[in-house]
Amino acid sequence: MVKLRLVVALLALLVAIPTAKAQEWPNRPVRFIVPFPAGGSTDVATRVIGEYLSRALGQQIVVENKSGANGNIGIEAAVRSAADGYTVLVVSDAVSSNPHVYKMNVDPLKGLTPVIQLSRQPMVLAAHPSLGVASLAELIALARQQPGLRYATGSGVGAQHMVVQWFASIAGIKLEQVPYRGGAPAINDLIAGHVKLGSLGSTPLIPHYKAGTLRLLAQSTEKRSPSLPDVPTYQEAGIKGLVLDQWLGVFVPVGTPPVIVARLNTEINKALAEEAIRGSLLQSAQEPVGGSTDAFSQLVHGDFETYARLVKELNIKAD
């Protein structure tokens, strides 16, 4: 009986130690991995939220842009990090799409715990004025005359690529992808006219659209973004059934103490309720979302199935 009580006490102590450490969290800076270059949608949203969290948590949020391989380098780094709450991943729906087209060294759905959805935004098809098209109908007509028009994306085989191939399949045209390592370098070449089309997240496109240096032909959401009221959806432009949001979300390595996951979820929900933060995100056509960890987990797994279907139907492969 004495031995049994001793074993029970030791087990209770082992359980209590990580709980106590979690309750002390954070007592040093927290690293937020962004698996894409600075200046893109993911980076912009992360820095807005990170500034708030630095104040709320009393510790610095250090944003690390760890780009490459369509986000896989940063995703894998997060999965392999210690599950102690000091490494957080902010990423797009690449965690749901990449496993279907890339040979990954980790399984993101098994190696990461969803914390919260930050936002959703449309993927927008942009055109350089020199291309001479002002609508999706004009682009389709041009693409039939010039098969293989090139379009830039801010990543490899991901949502931005899939939405264009989905559009091209419905329209009966052929378009060729030019992948970049992030939205910012893709837009630089698009503005310079080195590539005349781009399928990108809305955030980095809006300033150039307002300045008149780029034309926006269509957005991928079911309804027009409040930040882009003059840009038709793909469905409004005649591409029926094409609806695909691009979301951003927060993850931590599997095994991170639940109390830390809950604290992050609570603080980020508070951040997304702040008028200034909501306004900042909405100005870049990112609709703040928030919500529970369970709701975000359902979205992640649901999109995993959606991308599996699209990859098969469109015969999409990584180069």
mmCIF file of C-alpha atoms in Angstrom:
data_model
loop_
_atom_site.group_PDB
_atom_site.id
_atom_site.type_symbol
_atom_site.label_atom_id
_atom_site.label_comp_id
_atom_site.label_asym_id
_atom_site.label_seq_id
_atom_site.Cartn_x
_atom_site.Cartn_y
_atom_site.Cartn_z
ATOM 1 C CA MET A 1 0.000 0.000 0.000
ATOM 2 C CA VAL A 2 2.842 2.371 0.874
ATOM 3 C CA LYS A 3 4.578 1.646 -2.442
ATOM 4 C CA LEU A 4 1.330 2.256 -4.329
ATOM 5 C CA ARG A 5 0.863 5.619 -2.638
ATOM 6 C CA LEU A 6 4.448 6.533 -3.474
ATOM 7 C CA VAL A 7 3.946 5.658 -7.152
ATOM 8 C CA VAL A 8 0.719 7.700 -7.272
ATOM 9 C CA ALA A 9 2.484 10.659 -5.669
ATOM 10 C CA LEU A 10 5.371 10.478 -8.123
ATOM 11 C CA LEU A 11 2.984 10.319 -11.077
ATOM 12 C CA ALA A 12 1.089 13.324 -9.758
ATOM 13 C CA LEU A 13 4.378 15.200 -9.430
ATOM 14 C CA LEU A 14 5.374 14.358 -13.010
ATOM 15 C CA VAL A 15 2.027 15.651 -14.270
ATOM 16 C CA ALA A 16 2.272 18.799 -12.162
ATOM 17 C CA ILE A 17 5.755 19.820 -13.372
ATOM 18 C CA PRO A 18 4.823 20.569 -17.008
ATOM 19 C CA THR A 19 1.553 22.171 -15.855
ATOM 20 C CA ALA A 20 3.459 24.512 -13.566
ATOM 21 C CA LYS A 21 5.885 25.391 -16.366
ATOM 22 C CA ALA A 22 2.965 26.064 -18.698
ATOM 23 C CA GLN A 23 1.395 28.397 -16.146
ATOM 24 C CA GLU A 24 4.642 30.382 -16.060
ATOM 25 C CA TRP A 25 4.534 30.776 -19.847
ATOM 26 C CA PRO A 26 5.888 32.918 -21.374
ATOM 27 C CA ASN A 27 9.004 33.930 -19.474
ATOM 28 C CA ARG A 28 11.149 34.621 -22.544
ATOM 29 C CA PRO A 29 10.586 35.773 -26.171
ATOM 30 C CA VAL A 30 8.311 33.639 -28.332
ATOM 31 C CA ARG A 31 9.309 32.785 -31.910
ATOM 32 C CA PHE A 32 6.640 33.076 -34.605
ATOM 33 C CA ILE A 33 7.686 31.239 -37.781
ATOM 34 C CA VAL A 34 6.328 32.636 -41.049
ATOM 35 C CA PRO A 35 7.195 30.180 -43.849
ATOM 36 C CA PHE A 36 7.084 32.867 -46.545
ATOM 37 C CA PRO A 37 9.141 36.015 -47.256
ATOM 38 C CA ALA A 38 8.462 39.392 -45.652
ATOM 39 C CA GLY A 39 5.858 41.588 -47.294
ATOM 40 C CA GLY A 40 3.275 38.941 -48.188
ATOM 41 C CA SER A 41 -0.158 38.362 -46.642
ATOM 42 C CA THR A 42 1.050 35.938 -43.971
ATOM 43 C CA ASP A 43 3.897 38.181 -42.879
ATOM 44 C CA VAL A 44 1.710 41.292 -42.696
ATOM 45 C CA ALA A 45 -0.962 39.613 -40.544
ATOM 46 C CA THR A 46 1.637 38.005 -38.272
ATOM 47 C CA ARG A 47 3.319 41.310 -37.489
ATOM 48 C CA VAL A 48 -0.006 43.010 -36.740
ATOM 49 C CA ILE A 49 -1.003 40.248 -34.301
ATOM 50 C CA GLY A 50 2.541 39.892 -32.937
ATOM 51 C CA GLU A 51 2.682 43.537 -31.887
ATOM 52 C CA TYR A 52 -0.494 43.073 -29.848
ATOM 53 C CA LEU A 53 0.688 39.813 -28.296
ATOM 54 C CA SER A 54 4.009 41.345 -27.248
ATOM 55 C CA ARG A 55 2.046 43.742 -25.051
ATOM 56 C CA ALA A 56 -0.558 41.223 -23.866
ATOM 57 C CA LEU A 57 1.951 38.485 -22.967
ATOM 58 C CA GLY A 58 4.681 40.762 -21.669
ATOM 59 C CA GLN A 59 7.286 39.111 -23.890
ATOM 60 C CA GLN A 60 8.653 39.967 -27.317
ATOM 61 C CA ILE A 61 7.205 38.151 -30.316
ATOM 62 C CA VAL A 62 10.087 37.480 -32.696
ATOM 63 C CA VAL A 63 8.921 36.973 -36.286
ATOM 64 C CA GLU A 64 11.200 34.669 -38.282
ATOM 65 C CA ASN A 65 10.651 34.450 -42.035
ATOM 66 C CA LYS A 66 11.729 30.927 -42.886
ATOM 67 C CA SER A 67 10.754 30.588 -46.527
ATOM 68 C CA GLY A 68 11.311 27.998 -49.223
ATOM 69 C CA ALA A 69 9.745 24.903 -50.800
ATOM 70 C CA ASN A 70 6.259 26.437 -50.880
ATOM 71 C CA GLY A 71 6.323 26.930 -47.129
ATOM 72 C CA ASN A 72 7.498 23.403 -46.342
ATOM 73 C CA ILE A 73 10.821 24.513 -44.820
ATOM 74 C CA GLY A 74 9.086 26.659 -42.225
ATOM 75 C CA ILE A 75 6.347 24.097 -41.616
ATOM 76 C CA GLU A 76 8.888 21.326 -41.038
ATOM 77 C CA ALA A 77 10.934 23.561 -38.711
ATOM 78 C CA ALA A 78 7.828 24.185 -36.608
ATOM 79 C CA VAL A 79 6.866 20.508 -36.436
ATOM 80 C CA ARG A 80 10.370 19.621 -35.244
ATOM 81 C CA SER A 81 10.538 22.362 -32.614
ATOM 82 C CA ALA A 82 10.112 21.779 -28.905
ATOM 83 C CA ALA A 83 6.470 21.631 -27.842
ATOM 84 C CA ASP A 84 6.960 24.189 -25.091
ATOM 85 C CA GLY A 85 4.994 27.166 -26.387
ATOM 86 C CA TYR A 86 8.041 29.100 -27.554
ATOM 87 C CA THR A 87 7.642 28.205 -31.226
ATOM 88 C CA VAL A 88 4.447 29.181 -33.033
ATOM 89 C CA LEU A 89 3.686 28.768 -36.740
ATOM 90 C CA VAL A 90 1.579 31.237 -38.707
ATOM 91 C CA VAL A 91 0.803 29.774 -42.097
ATOM 92 C CA SER A 92 -1.670 29.672 -44.956
ATOM 93 C CA ASP A 93 -3.729 26.701 -46.085
ATOM 94 C CA ALA A 94 -0.481 25.252 -47.452
ATOM 95 C CA VAL A 95 -0.625 22.869 -44.490
ATOM 96 C CA SER A 96 -3.750 21.362 -46.062
ATOM 97 C CA SER A 97 -2.671 21.431 -49.724
ATOM 98 C CA ASN A 98 1.073 20.692 -49.669
ATOM 99 C CA PRO A 99 0.834 17.054 -48.517
ATOM 100 C CA HIS A 100 -1.031 16.216 -51.732
ATOM 101 C CA VAL A 101 1.630 17.514 -54.121
ATOM 102 C CA TYR A 102 4.962 17.525 -52.282
ATOM 103 C CA LYS A 103 7.036 14.846 -50.643
ATOM 104 C CA MET A 104 7.185 16.265 -47.123
ATOM 105 C CA ASN A 105 9.507 15.059 -44.390
ATOM 106 C CA VAL A 106 6.769 15.587 -41.808
ATOM 107 C CA ASP A 107 2.997 15.172 -41.659
ATOM 108 C CA PRO A 108 1.706 18.664 -40.783
ATOM 109 C CA LEU A 109 -1.748 17.463 -39.766
ATOM 110 C CA LYS A 110 -0.233 14.981 -37.315
ATOM 111 C CA GLY A 111 2.686 17.159 -36.207
ATOM 112 C CA LEU A 112 0.836 20.412 -35.561
ATOM 113 C CA THR A 113 -1.979 21.442 -33.228
ATOM 114 C CA PRO A 114 -4.397 24.048 -34.659
ATOM 115 C CA VAL A 115 -4.780 27.077 -32.372
ATOM 116 C CA ILE A 116 -6.937 29.606 -34.222
ATOM 117 C CA GLN A 117 -7.882 30.904 -37.657
ATOM 118 C CA LEU A 118 -6.617 34.456 -38.084
ATOM 119 C CA SER A 119 -8.306 35.514 -41.297
ATOM 120 C CA ARG A 120 -9.595 34.590 -44.698
ATOM 121 C CA GLN A 121 -9.075 36.443 -47.936
ATOM 122 C CA PRO A 122 -9.700 36.028 -51.637
ATOM 123 C CA MET A 123 -7.084 34.920 -54.081
ATOM 124 C CA VAL A 124 -7.085 37.555 -56.781
ATOM 125 C CA LEU A 125 -6.216 37.313 -60.462
ATOM 126 C CA ALA A 126 -4.241 40.463 -61.375
ATOM 127 C CA ALA A 127 -3.133 41.720 -64.787
ATOM 128 C CA HIS A 128 -0.474 44.189 -65.860
ATOM 129 C CA PRO A 129 -2.092 46.979 -67.943
ATOM 130 C CA SER A 130 0.189 46.176 -70.877
ATOM 131 C CA LEU A 131 -1.565 42.808 -71.263
ATOM 132 C CA GLY A 132 -4.528 44.767 -72.595
ATOM 133 C CA VAL A 133 -7.325 42.977 -70.714
ATOM 134 C CA ALA A 134 -9.767 44.521 -68.261
ATOM 135 C CA SER A 135 -12.023 41.539 -67.537
ATOM 136 C CA LEU A 136 -11.990 37.780 -67.225
ATOM 137 C CA ALA A 137 -13.878 37.490 -70.512
ATOM 138 C CA GLU A 138 -11.176 39.488 -72.314
ATOM 139 C CA LEU A 139 -8.473 37.324 -70.728
ATOM 140 C CA ILE A 140 -10.207 34.139 -71.888
ATOM 141 C CA ALA A 141 -10.412 35.494 -75.422
ATOM 142 C CA LEU A 142 -6.719 36.432 -75.376
ATOM 143 C CA ALA A 143 -5.682 33.072 -73.905
ATOM 144 C CA ARG A 144 -7.473 31.278 -76.725
ATOM 145 C CA GLN A 145 -5.401 33.264 -79.209
ATOM 146 C CA GLN A 146 -2.187 32.904 -77.172
ATOM 147 C CA PRO A 147 -2.251 29.562 -75.304
ATOM 148 C CA GLY A 148 0.199 29.267 -72.434
ATOM 149 C CA LEU A 149 0.036 32.809 -71.050
ATOM 150 C CA ARG A 150 2.188 32.865 -67.916
ATOM 151 C CA TYR A 151 0.956 33.815 -64.458
ATOM 152 C CA ALA A 152 2.905 34.427 -61.252
ATOM 153 C CA THR A 153 2.099 32.898 -57.880
ATOM 154 C CA GLY A 154 3.638 33.595 -54.490
ATOM 155 C CA SER A 155 4.381 29.917 -53.968
ATOM 156 C CA GLY A 156 4.754 26.651 -55.828
ATOM 157 C CA VAL A 157 1.896 24.200 -56.202
ATOM 158 C CA GLY A 158 -0.593 25.632 -53.733
ATOM 159 C CA ALA A 159 -3.967 27.314 -53.561
ATOM 160 C CA GLN A 160 -2.969 30.266 -55.768
ATOM 161 C CA HIS A 161 -1.917 27.865 -58.503
ATOM 162 C CA MET A 162 -4.881 25.534 -58.090
ATOM 163 C CA VAL A 163 -7.474 28.295 -58.377
ATOM 164 C CA VAL A 164 -6.051 29.406 -61.750
ATOM 165 C CA GLN A 165 -5.890 25.846 -63.072
ATOM 166 C CA TRP A 166 -9.471 25.334 -61.899
ATOM 167 C CA PHE A 167 -10.479 28.519 -63.752
ATOM 168 C CA ALA A 168 -8.545 27.480 -66.869
ATOM 169 C CA SER A 169 -10.164 24.025 -66.851
ATOM 170 C CA ILE A 170 -13.677 25.488 -66.715
ATOM 171 C CA ALA A 171 -12.879 28.163 -69.328
ATOM 172 C CA GLY A 172 -11.148 25.705 -71.662
ATOM 173 C CA ILE A 173 -7.874 27.631 -71.869
ATOM 174 C CA LYS A 174 -4.223 26.920 -71.049
ATOM 175 C CA LEU A 175 -2.220 29.071 -68.625
ATOM 176 C CA GLU A 176 1.311 28.360 -67.337
ATOM 177 C CA GLN A 177 2.519 29.021 -63.806
ATOM 178 C CA VAL A 178 5.637 30.991 -62.821
ATOM 179 C CA PRO A 179 6.156 30.218 -59.097
ATOM 180 C CA TYR A 180 7.937 32.620 -56.736
ATOM 181 C CA ARG A 181 9.118 32.255 -53.147
ATOM 182 C CA GLY A 182 6.561 34.748 -51.867
ATOM 183 C CA GLY A 183 3.964 37.330 -52.779
ATOM 184 C CA ALA A 184 6.351 40.295 -52.627
ATOM 185 C CA PRO A 185 8.863 39.060 -55.267
ATOM 186 C CA ALA A 186 5.989 37.887 -57.472
ATOM 187 C CA ILE A 187 4.394 41.327 -57.372
ATOM 188 C CA ASN A 188 7.706 43.036 -58.103
ATOM 189 C CA ASP A 189 7.970 41.142 -61.399
ATOM 190 C CA LEU A 190 4.275 41.641 -62.109
ATOM 191 C CA ILE A 191 4.521 45.424 -61.687
ATOM 192 C CA ALA A 192 7.653 45.495 -63.835
ATOM 193 C CA GLY A 193 5.791 43.609 -66.560
ATOM 194 C CA HIS A 194 8.196 40.667 -66.601
ATOM 195 C CA VAL A 195 5.113 38.492 -66.113
ATOM 196 C CA LYS A 196 1.703 39.854 -67.120
ATOM 197 C CA LEU A 197 -0.657 37.872 -64.864
ATOM 198 C CA GLY A 198 -0.580 36.984 -61.191
ATOM 199 C CA SER A 199 -2.710 34.844 -58.881
ATOM 200 C CA LEU A 200 -1.971 36.099 -55.385
ATOM 201 C CA GLY A 201 -3.385 36.873 -51.978
ATOM 202 C CA SER A 202 -5.172 40.205 -51.892
ATOM 203 C CA THR A 203 -3.053 41.923 -49.226
ATOM 204 C CA PRO A 204 0.007 42.977 -51.263
ATOM 205 C CA LEU A 205 -2.057 43.676 -54.396
ATOM 206 C CA ILE A 206 -4.387 46.343 -53.039
ATOM 207 C CA PRO A 207 -1.936 49.314 -52.983
ATOM 208 C CA HIS A 208 -1.004 48.681 -56.617
ATOM 209 C CA TYR A 209 -4.645 48.267 -57.608
ATOM 210 C CA LYS A 210 -5.531 51.577 -55.974
ATOM 211 C CA ALA A 211 -2.554 53.231 -57.669
ATOM 212 C CA GLY A 212 -3.717 51.939 -61.045
ATOM 213 C CA THR A 213 -0.539 49.984 -61.742
ATOM 214 C CA LEU A 214 -2.396 46.648 -61.745
ATOM 215 C CA ARG A 215 -5.853 45.543 -62.818
ATOM 216 C CA LEU A 216 -7.759 42.992 -60.726
ATOM 217 C CA LEU A 217 -9.904 40.691 -62.854
ATOM 218 C CA ALA A 218 -11.508 38.309 -60.341
ATOM 219 C CA GLN A 219 -11.498 37.199 -56.716
ATOM 220 C CA SER A 220 -12.013 33.650 -55.505
ATOM 221 C CA THR A 221 -14.411 34.098 -52.580
ATOM 222 C CA GLU A 222 -18.148 33.392 -52.774
ATOM 223 C CA LYS A 223 -18.948 37.067 -52.187
ATOM 224 C CA ARG A 224 -16.912 40.169 -52.971
ATOM 225 C CA SER A 225 -14.510 41.224 -50.256
ATOM 226 C CA PRO A 226 -15.626 44.475 -48.580
ATOM 227 C CA SER A 227 -12.130 45.790 -49.388
ATOM 228 C CA LEU A 228 -12.544 44.991 -53.094
ATOM 229 C CA PRO A 229 -16.162 45.905 -53.852
ATOM 230 C CA ASP A 230 -15.449 46.675 -57.524
ATOM 231 C CA VAL A 231 -13.748 43.349 -58.309
ATOM 232 C CA PRO A 232 -16.112 40.564 -59.452
ATOM 233 C CA THR A 233 -15.891 37.046 -58.106
ATOM 234 C CA TYR A 234 -14.977 34.238 -60.473
ATOM 235 C CA GLN A 235 -18.588 33.084 -60.273
ATOM 236 C CA GLU A 236 -19.922 36.537 -61.177
ATOM 237 C CA ALA A 237 -17.545 36.533 -64.149
ATOM 238 C CA GLY A 238 -19.098 33.310 -65.434
ATOM 239 C CA ILE A 239 -16.848 30.650 -63.837
ATOM 240 C CA LYS A 240 -19.611 28.876 -61.949
ATOM 241 C CA GLY A 241 -18.765 26.845 -58.864
ATOM 242 C CA LEU A 242 -15.273 28.267 -58.404
ATOM 243 C CA VAL A 243 -15.059 29.318 -54.753
ATOM 244 C CA LEU A 244 -11.857 28.928 -52.756
ATOM 245 C CA ASP A 245 -10.838 31.049 -49.768
ATOM 246 C CA GLN A 246 -7.242 31.424 -48.678
ATOM 247 C CA TRP A 247 -6.944 31.428 -44.915
ATOM 248 C CA LEU A 248 -4.223 32.148 -42.393
ATOM 249 C CA GLY A 249 -3.975 30.315 -39.114
ATOM 250 C CA VAL A 250 -1.874 29.697 -36.032
ATOM 251 C CA PHE A 251 -0.400 26.312 -35.064
ATOM 252 C CA VAL A 252 1.947 24.931 -32.417
ATOM 253 C CA PRO A 253 3.881 21.651 -32.339
ATOM 254 C CA VAL A 254 1.843 18.656 -31.185
ATOM 255 C CA GLY A 255 2.361 18.108 -27.471
ATOM 256 C CA THR A 256 2.298 21.794 -26.549
ATOM 257 C CA PRO A 257 0.508 22.007 -23.164
ATOM 258 C CA PRO A 258 -3.238 22.617 -23.592
ATOM 259 C CA VAL A 259 -3.102 25.551 -21.182
ATOM 260 C CA ILE A 260 -0.688 27.336 -23.535
ATOM 261 C CA VAL A 261 -2.851 26.537 -26.577
ATOM 262 C CA ALA A 262 -5.862 27.922 -24.730
ATOM 263 C CA ARG A 263 -3.978 31.074 -23.685
ATOM 264 C CA LEU A 264 -2.855 31.737 -27.243
ATOM 265 C CA ASN A 265 -6.372 31.199 -28.547
ATOM 266 C CA THR A 266 -7.825 33.571 -25.944
ATOM 267 C CA GLU A 267 -5.283 36.350 -26.502
ATOM 268 C CA ILE A 268 -5.495 36.161 -30.289
ATOM 269 C CA ASN A 269 -9.296 36.264 -30.132
ATOM 270 C CA LYS A 270 -8.945 39.425 -28.049
ATOM 271 C CA ALA A 271 -6.547 40.863 -30.618
ATOM 272 C CA LEU A 272 -8.967 40.140 -33.465
ATOM 273 C CA ALA A 273 -11.713 41.965 -31.552
ATOM 274 C CA GLU A 274 -9.617 45.147 -31.374
ATOM 275 C CA GLU A 275 -10.996 47.790 -33.738
ATOM 276 C CA ALA A 276 -7.538 48.935 -34.860
ATOM 277 C CA ILE A 277 -6.398 45.391 -35.662
ATOM 278 C CA ARG A 278 -9.626 44.525 -37.475
ATOM 279 C CA GLY A 279 -9.319 47.725 -39.482
ATOM 280 C CA SER A 280 -5.712 46.979 -40.388
ATOM 281 C CA LEU A 281 -6.587 43.496 -41.617
ATOM 282 C CA LEU A 282 -9.697 44.623 -43.490
ATOM 283 C CA GLN A 283 -7.741 47.309 -45.313
ATOM 284 C CA SER A 284 -5.638 44.532 -46.810
ATOM 285 C CA ALA A 285 -8.767 42.503 -47.706
ATOM 286 C CA GLN A 286 -8.165 40.008 -44.923
ATOM 287 C CA GLU A 287 -11.378 39.318 -43.036
ATOM 288 C CA PRO A 288 -10.642 38.661 -39.318
ATOM 289 C CA VAL A 289 -12.117 35.361 -38.126
ATOM 290 C CA GLY A 290 -10.966 33.986 -34.759
ATOM 291 C CA GLY A 291 -13.048 31.375 -32.978
ATOM 292 C CA SER A 292 -12.321 28.079 -31.247
ATOM 293 C CA THR A 293 -9.530 25.582 -31.764
ATOM 294 C CA ASP A 294 -12.125 22.953 -32.715
ATOM 295 C CA ALA A 295 -13.639 25.115 -35.453
ATOM 296 C CA PHE A 296 -10.220 25.792 -36.924
ATOM 297 C CA SER A 297 -9.281 22.109 -36.771
ATOM 298 C CA GLN A 298 -12.429 21.239 -38.742
ATOM 299 C CA LEU A 299 -11.505 23.819 -41.402
ATOM 300 C CA VAL A 300 -7.946 22.486 -41.708
ATOM 301 C CA HIS A 301 -9.106 18.901 -42.149
ATOM 302 C CA GLY A 302 -11.994 19.869 -44.424
ATOM 303 C CA ASP A 303 -9.674 21.780 -46.767
ATOM 304 C CA PHE A 304 -7.299 18.823 -46.730
ATOM 305 C CA GLU A 305 -10.076 16.810 -48.377
ATOM 306 C CA THR A 306 -10.952 19.642 -50.790
ATOM 307 C CA TYR A 307 -7.379 19.934 -52.025
ATOM 308 C CA ALA A 308 -7.110 16.168 -52.378
ATOM 309 C CA ARG A 309 -10.075 16.322 -54.766
ATOM 310 C CA LEU A 310 -8.738 19.293 -56.750
ATOM 311 C CA VAL A 311 -5.288 17.750 -57.167
ATOM 312 C CA LYS A 312 -6.840 14.584 -58.546
ATOM 313 C CA GLU A 313 -9.426 16.261 -60.799
ATOM 314 C CA LEU A 314 -6.994 18.833 -62.228
ATOM 315 C CA ASN A 315 -4.075 16.360 -62.423
ATOM 316 C CA ILE A 316 -1.862 18.808 -60.519
ATOM 317 C CA LYS A 317 1.738 17.795 -59.856
ATOM 318 C CA ALA A 318 4.748 19.502 -58.349
ATOM 319 C CA ASP A 319 7.643 20.114 -60.722
#
